[in-house]
Coordinates of C-alpha atoms and ligand atoms in Angstrom, one line a residue:
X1 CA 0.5 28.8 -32.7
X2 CA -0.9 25.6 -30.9
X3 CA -3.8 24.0 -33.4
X4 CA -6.5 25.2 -31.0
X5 CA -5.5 28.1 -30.7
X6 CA -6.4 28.6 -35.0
X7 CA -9.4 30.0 -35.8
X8 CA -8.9 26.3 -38.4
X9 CA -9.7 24.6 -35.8
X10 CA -13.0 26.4 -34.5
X11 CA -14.0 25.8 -38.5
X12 CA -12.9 22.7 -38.7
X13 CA -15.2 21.5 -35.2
X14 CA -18.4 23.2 -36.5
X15 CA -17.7 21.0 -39.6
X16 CA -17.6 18.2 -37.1
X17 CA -21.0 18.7 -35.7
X18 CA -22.5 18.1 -39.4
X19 CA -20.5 15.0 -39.9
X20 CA -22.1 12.3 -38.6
X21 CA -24.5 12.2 -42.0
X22 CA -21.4 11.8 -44.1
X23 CA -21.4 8.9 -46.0
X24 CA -18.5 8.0 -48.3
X25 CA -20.5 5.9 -51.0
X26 CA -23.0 9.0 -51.2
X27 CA -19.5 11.1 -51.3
X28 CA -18.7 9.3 -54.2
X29 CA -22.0 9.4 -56.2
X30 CA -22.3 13.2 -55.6
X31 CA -18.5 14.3 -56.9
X32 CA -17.3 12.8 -59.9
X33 CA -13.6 13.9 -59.3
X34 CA -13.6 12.9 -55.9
X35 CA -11.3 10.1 -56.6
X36 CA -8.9 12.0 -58.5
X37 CA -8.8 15.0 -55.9
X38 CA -7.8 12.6 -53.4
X39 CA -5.6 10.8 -55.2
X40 CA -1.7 11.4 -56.1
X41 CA 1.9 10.5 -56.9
X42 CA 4.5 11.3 -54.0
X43 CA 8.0 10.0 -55.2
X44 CA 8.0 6.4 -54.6
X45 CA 4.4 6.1 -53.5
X46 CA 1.0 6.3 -55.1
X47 CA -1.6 7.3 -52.2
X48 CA -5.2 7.1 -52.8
X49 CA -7.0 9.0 -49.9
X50 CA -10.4 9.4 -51.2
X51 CA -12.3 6.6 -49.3
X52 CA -11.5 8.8 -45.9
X53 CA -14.0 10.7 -44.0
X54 CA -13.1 13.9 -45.2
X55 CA -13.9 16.1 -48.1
X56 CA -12.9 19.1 -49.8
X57 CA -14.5 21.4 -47.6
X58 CA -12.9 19.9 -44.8
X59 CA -9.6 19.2 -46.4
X60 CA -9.7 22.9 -47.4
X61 CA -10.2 23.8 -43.7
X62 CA -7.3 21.6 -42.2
X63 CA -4.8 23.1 -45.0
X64 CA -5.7 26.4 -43.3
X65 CA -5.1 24.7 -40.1
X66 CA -1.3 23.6 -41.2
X67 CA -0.8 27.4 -42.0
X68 CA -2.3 29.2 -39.1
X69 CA -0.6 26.5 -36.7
X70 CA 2.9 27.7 -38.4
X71 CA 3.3 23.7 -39.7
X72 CA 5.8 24.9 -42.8
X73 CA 7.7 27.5 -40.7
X74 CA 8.5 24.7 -37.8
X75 CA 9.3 21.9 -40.8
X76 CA 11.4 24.5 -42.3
X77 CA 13.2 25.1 -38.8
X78 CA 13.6 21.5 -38.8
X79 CA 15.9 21.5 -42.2
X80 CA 17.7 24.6 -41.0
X81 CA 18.7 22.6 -38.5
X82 CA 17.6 24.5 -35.4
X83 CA 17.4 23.2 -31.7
X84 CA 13.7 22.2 -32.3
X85 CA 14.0 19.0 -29.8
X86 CA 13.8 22.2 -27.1
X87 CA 13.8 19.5 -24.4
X88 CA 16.5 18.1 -25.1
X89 CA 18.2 21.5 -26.5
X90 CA 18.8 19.2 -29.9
X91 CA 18.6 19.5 -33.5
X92 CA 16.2 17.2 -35.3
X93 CA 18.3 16.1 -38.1
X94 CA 17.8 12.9 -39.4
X95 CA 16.9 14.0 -42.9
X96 CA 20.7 15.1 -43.5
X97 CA 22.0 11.2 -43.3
X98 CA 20.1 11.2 -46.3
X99 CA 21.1 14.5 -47.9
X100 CA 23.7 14.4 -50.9
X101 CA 27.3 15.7 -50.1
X102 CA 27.2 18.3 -52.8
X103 CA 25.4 20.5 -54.8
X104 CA 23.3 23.6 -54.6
X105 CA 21.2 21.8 -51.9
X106 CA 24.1 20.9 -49.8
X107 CA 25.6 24.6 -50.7
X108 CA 22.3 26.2 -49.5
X109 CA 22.6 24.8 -46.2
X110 CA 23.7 26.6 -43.0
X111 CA 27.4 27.0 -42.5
X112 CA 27.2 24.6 -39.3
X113 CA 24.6 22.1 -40.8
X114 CA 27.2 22.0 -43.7
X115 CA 29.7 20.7 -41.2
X116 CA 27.7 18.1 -39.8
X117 CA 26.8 17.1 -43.6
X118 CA 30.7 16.3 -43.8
X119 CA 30.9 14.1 -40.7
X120 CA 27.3 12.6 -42.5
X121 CA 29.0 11.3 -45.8
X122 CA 32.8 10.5 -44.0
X123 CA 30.7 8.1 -41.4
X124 CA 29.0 7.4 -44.6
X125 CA 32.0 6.4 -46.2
X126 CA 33.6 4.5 -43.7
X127 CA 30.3 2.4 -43.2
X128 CA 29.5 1.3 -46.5
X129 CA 33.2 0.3 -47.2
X130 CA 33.0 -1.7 -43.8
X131 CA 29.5 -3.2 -44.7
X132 CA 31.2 -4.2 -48.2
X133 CA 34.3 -6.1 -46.7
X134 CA 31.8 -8.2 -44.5
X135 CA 29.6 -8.8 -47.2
X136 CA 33.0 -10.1 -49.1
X137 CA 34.3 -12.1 -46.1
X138 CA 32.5 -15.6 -46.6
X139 CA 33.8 -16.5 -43.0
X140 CA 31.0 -14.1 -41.9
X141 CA 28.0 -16.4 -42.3
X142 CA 25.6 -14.8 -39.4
X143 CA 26.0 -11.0 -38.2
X144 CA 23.7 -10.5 -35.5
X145 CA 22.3 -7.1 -34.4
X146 CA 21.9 -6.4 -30.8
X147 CA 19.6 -3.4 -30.2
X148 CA 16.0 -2.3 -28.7
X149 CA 13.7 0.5 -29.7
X150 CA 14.7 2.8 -32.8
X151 CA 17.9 0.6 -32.5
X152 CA 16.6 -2.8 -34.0
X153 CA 13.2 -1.9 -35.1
X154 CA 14.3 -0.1 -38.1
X155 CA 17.0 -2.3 -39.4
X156 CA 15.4 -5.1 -38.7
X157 CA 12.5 -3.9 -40.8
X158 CA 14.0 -2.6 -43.5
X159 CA 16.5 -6.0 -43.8
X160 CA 13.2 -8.2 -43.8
X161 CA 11.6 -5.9 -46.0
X162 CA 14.4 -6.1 -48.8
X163 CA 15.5 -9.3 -48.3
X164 CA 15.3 -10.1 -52.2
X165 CA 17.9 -8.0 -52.2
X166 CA 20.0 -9.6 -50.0
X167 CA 23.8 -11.2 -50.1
X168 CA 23.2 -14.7 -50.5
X169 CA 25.1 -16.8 -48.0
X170 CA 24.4 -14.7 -44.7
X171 CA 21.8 -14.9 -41.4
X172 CA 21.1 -11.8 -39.8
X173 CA 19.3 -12.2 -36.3
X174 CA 17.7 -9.5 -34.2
X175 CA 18.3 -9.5 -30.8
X176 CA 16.5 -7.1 -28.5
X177 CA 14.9 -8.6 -25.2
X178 CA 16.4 -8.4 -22.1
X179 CA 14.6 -11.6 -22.2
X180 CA 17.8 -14.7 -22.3
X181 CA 15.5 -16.6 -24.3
X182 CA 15.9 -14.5 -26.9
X183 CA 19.4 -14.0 -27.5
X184 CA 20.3 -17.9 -25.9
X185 CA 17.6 -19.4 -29.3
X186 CA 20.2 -16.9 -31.3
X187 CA 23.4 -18.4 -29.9
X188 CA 22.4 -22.4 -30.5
X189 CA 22.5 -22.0 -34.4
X190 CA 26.0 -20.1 -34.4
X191 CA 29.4 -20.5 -34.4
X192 CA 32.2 -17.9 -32.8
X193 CA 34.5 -17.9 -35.8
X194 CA 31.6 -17.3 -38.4
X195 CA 29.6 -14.6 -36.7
X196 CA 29.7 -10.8 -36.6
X197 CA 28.0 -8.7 -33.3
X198 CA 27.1 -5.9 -34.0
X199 CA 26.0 -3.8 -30.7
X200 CA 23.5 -0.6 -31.6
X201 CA 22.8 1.8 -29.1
X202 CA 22.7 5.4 -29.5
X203 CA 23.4 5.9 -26.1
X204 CA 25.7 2.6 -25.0
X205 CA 24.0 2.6 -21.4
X206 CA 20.8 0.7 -22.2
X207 CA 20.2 -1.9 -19.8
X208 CA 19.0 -4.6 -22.3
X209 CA 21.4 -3.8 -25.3
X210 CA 24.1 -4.0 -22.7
X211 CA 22.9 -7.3 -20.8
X212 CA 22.8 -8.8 -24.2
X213 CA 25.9 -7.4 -25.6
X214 CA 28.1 -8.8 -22.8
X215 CA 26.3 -11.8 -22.9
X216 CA 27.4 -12.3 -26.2
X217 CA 30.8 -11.4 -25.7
X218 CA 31.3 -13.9 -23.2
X219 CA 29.9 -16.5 -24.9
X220 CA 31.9 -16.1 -28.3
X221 CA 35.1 -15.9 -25.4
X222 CA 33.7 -19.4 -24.1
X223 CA 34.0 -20.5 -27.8
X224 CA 37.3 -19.9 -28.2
X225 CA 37.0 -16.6 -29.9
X226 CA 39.6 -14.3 -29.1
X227 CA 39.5 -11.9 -31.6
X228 CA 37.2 -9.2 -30.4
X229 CA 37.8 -6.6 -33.0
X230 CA 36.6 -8.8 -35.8
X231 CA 33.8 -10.4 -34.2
X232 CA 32.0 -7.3 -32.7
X233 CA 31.4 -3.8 -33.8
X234 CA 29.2 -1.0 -32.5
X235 CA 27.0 1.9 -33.7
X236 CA 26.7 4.2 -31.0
X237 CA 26.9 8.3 -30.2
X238 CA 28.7 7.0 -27.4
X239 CA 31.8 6.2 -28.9
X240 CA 34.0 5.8 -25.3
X241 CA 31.5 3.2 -23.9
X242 CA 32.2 1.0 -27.0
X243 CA 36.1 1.2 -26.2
X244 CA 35.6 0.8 -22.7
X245 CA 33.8 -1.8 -23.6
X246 CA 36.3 -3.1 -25.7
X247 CA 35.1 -2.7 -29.1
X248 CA 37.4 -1.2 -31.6
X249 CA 35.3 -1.1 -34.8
X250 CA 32.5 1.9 -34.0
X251 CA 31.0 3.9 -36.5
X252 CA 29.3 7.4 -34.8
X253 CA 26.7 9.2 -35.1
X254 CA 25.1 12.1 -33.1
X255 CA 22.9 13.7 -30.8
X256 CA 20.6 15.0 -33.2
X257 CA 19.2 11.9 -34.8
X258 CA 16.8 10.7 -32.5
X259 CA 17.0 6.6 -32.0
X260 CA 13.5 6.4 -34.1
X261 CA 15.0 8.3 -37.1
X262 CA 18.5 6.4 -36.8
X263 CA 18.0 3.9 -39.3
X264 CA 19.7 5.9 -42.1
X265 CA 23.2 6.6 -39.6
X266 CA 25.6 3.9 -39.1
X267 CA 22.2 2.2 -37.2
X268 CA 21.6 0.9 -40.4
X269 CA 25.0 -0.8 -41.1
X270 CA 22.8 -4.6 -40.9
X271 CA 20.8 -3.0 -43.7
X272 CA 24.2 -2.0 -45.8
X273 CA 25.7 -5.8 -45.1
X274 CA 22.1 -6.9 -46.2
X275 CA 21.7 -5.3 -49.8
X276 CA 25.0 -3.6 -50.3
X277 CA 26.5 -0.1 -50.3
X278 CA 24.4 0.7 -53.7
X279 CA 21.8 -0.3 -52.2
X280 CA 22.1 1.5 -49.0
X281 CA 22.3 4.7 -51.0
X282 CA 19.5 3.9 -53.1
X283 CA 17.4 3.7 -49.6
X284 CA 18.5 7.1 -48.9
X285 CA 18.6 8.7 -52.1
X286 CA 14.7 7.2 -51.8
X287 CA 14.1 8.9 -48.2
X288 CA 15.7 12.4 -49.6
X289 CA 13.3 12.4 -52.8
X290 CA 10.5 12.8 -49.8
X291 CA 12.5 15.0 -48.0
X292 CA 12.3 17.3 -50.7
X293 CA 8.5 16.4 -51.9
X294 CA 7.6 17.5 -48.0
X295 CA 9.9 20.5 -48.4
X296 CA 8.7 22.0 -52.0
X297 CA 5.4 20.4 -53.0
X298 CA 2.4 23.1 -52.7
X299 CA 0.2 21.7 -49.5
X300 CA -2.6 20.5 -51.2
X301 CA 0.0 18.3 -53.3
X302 CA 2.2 17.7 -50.0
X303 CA 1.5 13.7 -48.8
X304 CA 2.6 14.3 -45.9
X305 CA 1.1 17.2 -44.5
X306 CA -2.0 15.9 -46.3
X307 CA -1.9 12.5 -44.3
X308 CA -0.7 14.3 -41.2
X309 CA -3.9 16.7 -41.6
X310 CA -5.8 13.8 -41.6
X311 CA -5.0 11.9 -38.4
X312 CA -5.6 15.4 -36.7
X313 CA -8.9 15.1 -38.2
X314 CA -9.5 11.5 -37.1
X315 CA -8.2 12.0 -33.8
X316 CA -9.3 15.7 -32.6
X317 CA -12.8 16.3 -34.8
X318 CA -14.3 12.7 -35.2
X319 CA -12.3 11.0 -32.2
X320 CA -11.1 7.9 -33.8
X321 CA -8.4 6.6 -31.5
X322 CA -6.6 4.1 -33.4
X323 CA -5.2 3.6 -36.4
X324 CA -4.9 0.1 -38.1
X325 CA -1.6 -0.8 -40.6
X326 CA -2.2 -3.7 -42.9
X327 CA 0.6 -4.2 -45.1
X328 CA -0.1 -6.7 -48.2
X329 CA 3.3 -7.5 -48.7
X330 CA 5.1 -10.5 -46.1
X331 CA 8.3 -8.3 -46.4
X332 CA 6.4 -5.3 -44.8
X333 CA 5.6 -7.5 -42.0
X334 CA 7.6 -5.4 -39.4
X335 CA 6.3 -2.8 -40.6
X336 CA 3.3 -1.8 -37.9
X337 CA 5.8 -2.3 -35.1
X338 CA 8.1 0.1 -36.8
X339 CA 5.7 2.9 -37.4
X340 CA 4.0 2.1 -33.9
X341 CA 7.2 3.6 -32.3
X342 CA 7.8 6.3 -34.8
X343 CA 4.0 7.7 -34.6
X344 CA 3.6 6.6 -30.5
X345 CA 6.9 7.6 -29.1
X346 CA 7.1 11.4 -31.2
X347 CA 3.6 11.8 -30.6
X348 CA 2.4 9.8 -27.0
X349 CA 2.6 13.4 -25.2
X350 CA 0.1 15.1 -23.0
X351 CA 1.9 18.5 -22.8
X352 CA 2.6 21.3 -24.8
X353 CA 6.3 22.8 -26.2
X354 CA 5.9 25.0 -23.0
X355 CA 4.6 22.4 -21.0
X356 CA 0.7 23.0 -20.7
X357 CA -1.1 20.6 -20.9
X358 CA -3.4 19.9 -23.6
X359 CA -7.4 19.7 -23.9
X360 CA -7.1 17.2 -26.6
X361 CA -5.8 14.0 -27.7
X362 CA -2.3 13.2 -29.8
X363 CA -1.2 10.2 -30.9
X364 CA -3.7 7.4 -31.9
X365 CA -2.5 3.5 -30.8
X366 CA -1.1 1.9 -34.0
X367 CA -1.8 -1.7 -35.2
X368 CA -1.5 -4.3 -37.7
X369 CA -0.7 -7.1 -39.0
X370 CA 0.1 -8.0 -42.7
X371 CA -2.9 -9.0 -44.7
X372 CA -4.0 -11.6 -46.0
X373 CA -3.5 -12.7 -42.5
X374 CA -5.2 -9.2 -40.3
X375 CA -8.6 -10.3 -42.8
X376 CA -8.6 -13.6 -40.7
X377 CA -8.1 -12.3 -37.5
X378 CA -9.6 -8.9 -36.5
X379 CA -11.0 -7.6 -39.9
X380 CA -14.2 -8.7 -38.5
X381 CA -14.0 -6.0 -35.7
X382 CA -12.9 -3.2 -38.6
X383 CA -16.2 -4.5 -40.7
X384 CA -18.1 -4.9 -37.8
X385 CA -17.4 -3.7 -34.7
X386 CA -18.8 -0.7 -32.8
X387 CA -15.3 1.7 -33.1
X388 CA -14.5 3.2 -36.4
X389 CA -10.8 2.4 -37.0
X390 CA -9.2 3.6 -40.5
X391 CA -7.3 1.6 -42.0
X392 CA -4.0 2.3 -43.9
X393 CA -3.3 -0.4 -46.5
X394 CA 0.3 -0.7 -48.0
X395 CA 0.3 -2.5 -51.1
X396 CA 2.9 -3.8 -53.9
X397 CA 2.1 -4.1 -57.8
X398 CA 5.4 -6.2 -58.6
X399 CA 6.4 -9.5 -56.6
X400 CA 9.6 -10.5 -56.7
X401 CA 9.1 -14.0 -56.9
X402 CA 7.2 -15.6 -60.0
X403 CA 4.7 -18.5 -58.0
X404 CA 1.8 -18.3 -60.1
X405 CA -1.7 -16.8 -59.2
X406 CA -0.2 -15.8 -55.7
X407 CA 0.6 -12.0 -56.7
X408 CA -3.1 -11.5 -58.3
X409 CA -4.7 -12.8 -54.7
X410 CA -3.3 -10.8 -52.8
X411 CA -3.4 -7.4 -54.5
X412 CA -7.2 -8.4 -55.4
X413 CA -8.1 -9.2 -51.4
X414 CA -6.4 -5.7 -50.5
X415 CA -8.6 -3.9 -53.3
X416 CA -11.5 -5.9 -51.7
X417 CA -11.0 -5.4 -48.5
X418 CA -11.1 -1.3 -49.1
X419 CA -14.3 -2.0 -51.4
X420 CA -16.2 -4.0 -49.0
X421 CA -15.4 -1.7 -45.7
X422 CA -17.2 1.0 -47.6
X423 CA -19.9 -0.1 -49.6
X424 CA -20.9 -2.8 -46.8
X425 CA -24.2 -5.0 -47.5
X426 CA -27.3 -5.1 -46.8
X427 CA -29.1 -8.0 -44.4
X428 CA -32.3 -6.8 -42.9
X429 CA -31.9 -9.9 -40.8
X430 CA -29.2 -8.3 -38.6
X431 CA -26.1 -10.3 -38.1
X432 CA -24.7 -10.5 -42.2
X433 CA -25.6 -6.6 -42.3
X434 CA -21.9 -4.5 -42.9
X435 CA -23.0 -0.4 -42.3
X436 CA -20.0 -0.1 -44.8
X437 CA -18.6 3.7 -45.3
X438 CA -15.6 2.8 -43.2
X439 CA -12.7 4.6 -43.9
X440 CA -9.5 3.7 -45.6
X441 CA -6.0 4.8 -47.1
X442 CA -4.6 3.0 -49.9
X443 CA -0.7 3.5 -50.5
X444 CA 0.7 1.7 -53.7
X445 CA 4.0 1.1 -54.2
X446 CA 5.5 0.0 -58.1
X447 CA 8.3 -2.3 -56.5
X448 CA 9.4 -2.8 -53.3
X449 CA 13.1 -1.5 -53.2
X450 CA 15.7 0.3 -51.5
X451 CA 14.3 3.7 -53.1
X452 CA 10.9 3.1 -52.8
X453 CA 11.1 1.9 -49.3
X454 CA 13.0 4.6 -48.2
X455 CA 10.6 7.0 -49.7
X456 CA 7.7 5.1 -47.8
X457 CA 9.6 5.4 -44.4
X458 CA 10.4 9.0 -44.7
X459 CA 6.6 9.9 -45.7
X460 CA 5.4 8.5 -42.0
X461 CA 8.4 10.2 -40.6
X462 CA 7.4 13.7 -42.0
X463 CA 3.2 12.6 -41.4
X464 CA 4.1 12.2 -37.6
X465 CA 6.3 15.7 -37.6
X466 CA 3.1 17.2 -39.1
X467 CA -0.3 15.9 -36.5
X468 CA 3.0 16.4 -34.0
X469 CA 3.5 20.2 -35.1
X470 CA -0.2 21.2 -34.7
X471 CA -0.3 19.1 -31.8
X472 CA 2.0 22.2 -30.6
X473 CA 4.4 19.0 -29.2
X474 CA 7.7 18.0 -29.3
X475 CA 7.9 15.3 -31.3
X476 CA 11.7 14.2 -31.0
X477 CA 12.1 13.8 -27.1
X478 CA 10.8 10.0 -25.1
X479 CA 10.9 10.9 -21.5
X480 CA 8.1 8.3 -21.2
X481 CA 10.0 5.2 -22.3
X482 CA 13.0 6.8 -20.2
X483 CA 11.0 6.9 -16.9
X484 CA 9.7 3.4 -18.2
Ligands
F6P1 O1 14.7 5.8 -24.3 C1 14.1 5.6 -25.5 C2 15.1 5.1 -26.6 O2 16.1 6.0 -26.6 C3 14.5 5.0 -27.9 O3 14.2 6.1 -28.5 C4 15.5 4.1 -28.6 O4 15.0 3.7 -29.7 C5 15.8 3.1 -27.5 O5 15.6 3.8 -26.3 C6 17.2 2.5 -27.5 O6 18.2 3.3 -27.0 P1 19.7 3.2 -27.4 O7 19.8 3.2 -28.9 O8 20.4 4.3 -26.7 O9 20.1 1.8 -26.8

């Protein structure tokens, strides 16, 4: 049933008309275990959610909201593996690239999603033993990844992101505008006989991947390069268009991993080079542990649901439009531009699964910048502007390097910057006065790695499929950026 269609969601807007006397520091004062209710573990991720707008009333009222709006029955269609992309007549199966090969999970699984899972590891396979021999090959000093949309964004975060993790002794460049001046500022720093293409597109037809990829081709031919095959591979469903193109090495994968959830299919094969096959599994070992934490964890305990619950909150009941990501971590710094596809391409719709169009809004615009950096730019407008924007802070407790005093800064301006956008201060005078009571999400990582990374990526996945489900949209289809 469409969310509006709930009697949840009648509850949930006559809770809305008392709202506007919430306050968060009074919400604080007044419940003594407020902090702890809103508080858990998810695997990889700590999540504090108590200095939201929201409280237990409220949060009681959207879990009824995920149960009369059929959230867990259309998640658990998702790991059956049914056709829930209905506009596209497609599975939605990106969480089986994570999946383990065997054992009673992988036993439990429908006869045909069992047959996929084997296609899954031999791609797998064949990938991480690829990505190993490159990262062996000291010829290979740059690879270069030429891609756009769910293609790039995703390796090219999660490469920057781990990049202490990284083989020593290689470049990789990301290469998505149709814009020459992209790919040409690429080209000056290489050398043919040292570099490896690799050309991602799930579909091998799109008009900048292509522009680029035969721009490339022709000018490692210019160079002298000759051999093709070990100079260029491609990750594509489209496995003809890469021979026709005259690519030999491809590594597949298929129709029901949409391009925003391909990062874990041979689409991350600049993320394998990067930090290894170990390290590639760790990412998606990382990933599944969510998979199954959205799958089996109660809903009150489910991070997921509970943070997709809450942008329906933000966006529906109290009409906050946007969303702000400030990552305090410099390796995260890709990381708003990666969620802003996931969250505004599966959720950007204005119609319904059967195509009605809907009284209410979906997805909220995504932003950010890494902090410190945001604090010096447009924290002034989340302190005090006139538009209440929550904020979702990502933050690290371990570095990995050891510069002294660095580490301590950051996590306390992060800390601070939460504290101070709800308690505010007071200035009778007018211009120094912060309302304060401005909402905020606080998700703590132990270390940034493979695992925990993963973990992190597949909780936004899951949080989009949940605001998307009792948005009563499909989630998995992008007929706007197609017509664009
Ligand atoms: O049309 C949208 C889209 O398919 C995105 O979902 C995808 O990330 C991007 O275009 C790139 O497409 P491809 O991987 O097929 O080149």
């Amino acid at each position: 049933m469409r969310g509006d269609q709930t009697a949840a969601w009648q509850g949930l807007a006559t809770l809305a008309k008392d709202f506007s006397s919430f306050d968060l520091r009074t919400a604080f004062a007044s419940d003594a275990g407020r902090a702890a209710h809103f508080s858990q573990e998810a695997p990889g991720v700590f999540a504090d959610l108590s200095k939201n707008h929201w409280d237990a009333k409220i949060e009681a009222q959207l879990l009824a909201l995920a149960t009369q709006a059929g959230v867990l029955s259309h998640r658990d269609r998702m790991f059956q593996g049914e056709a829930i992309n209905a506009t596209e007549q497609r599975a939605v199966m990106h969480w089986l690239l994570r999946h383990p090969a065997q054992g009673a999970a992988a036993d439990a699984l429908p006869v045909a999603v069992k047959s996929c899972l084997k296609d899954v590891h031999e791609t797998l396979n064949a990938m991480l033993a690829y990505a190993e021999k490159i990262r062996s090959d000291a010829d290979i000093t740059d690879v270069v990844n030429i891609g756009i949309g769910g293609s790039d964004l995703g390796p090219q975060m999660a490469v920057m992101a781990l990049q202490s993790y990284a083989v020593k002794g290689k470049r990789f460049h990301f290469v998505s505008n149709v814009d020459g001046h992209e790919l040409d500022a690429v080209l000056k720093g290489l050398k043919a006989d040292n570099t490896l293409f690799l050309v991602a597109s799930k579909t091998f037809t799109t008009l900048e991947t292509m522009t680029n990829a035969l721009s490339a081709k022709r000018w490692f031919e210019a160079q002298g390069g000759t051999d093709v095959a070990r100079h260029f591979a491609a990750l594509t469903t489209n496995v003809a268009a890469a021979a026709e193109f005259g690519i030999t090495t491809t590594f597949g994968f298929w129709d029901w991993v949409g391009g925003r959830y391909s990062m874990w299919s041979a689409i991350g094969l600049p993320v394998a080079i990067a930090i290894g096959a170990q390290g590639f599994k760790d990412l998606l070992a990382g990933a599944h542990a969510m998979d199954q934490h959205f799958q089996t964890a109660p809903l009150e305990a489910n991070l997921p649901v509970r943070l997709g619950l809450l942008d329906v909150w933000y966006r529906n009941f109290l009409n906050y439009t946007s969303r702000s990501i400030a990552p305090y971590h410099s390796a995260l710094r890709r990381v708003p531009a990666y969620l802003q596809q996931l969250e505004m391409e599966s959720n950007g719709k204005r119609v319904d699964r059967n195509g009605h169009a809907l009284p209410y809004g979906t997805s909220p615009v995504l932003w950010g910048e890494p902090g410190t950096n945001g604090q010096h730019a447009y924290f002034q407008m989340l302190h005090q502007g006139t538009d209440i924007v929550p904020l979702e802070f990502i933050a690290v407790k371990k570095p990995t390097h050891s510069l002294k005093d660095h580490h301590e800064l950051l996590l306390a301006n992060v800390i601070a910057q939460a504290q101070a956008l709800m308690q505010g201060k007071s200035d009778a005078g007018g211009h120094k006065h912060f309302t304060g009571n401005r909402p905020s999400t606080f998700l703590l990582l132990d270390e940034l790695t493979p695992a925990s990374l993963g973990a992190l990526i597949a909780l936004q996945e899951h949080r989009v499929f949940v605001s998307g489900s009792v948005w009563g949209i499909n989630s998995f289809d992008q007929w706007g950026v197609e017509l664009g």
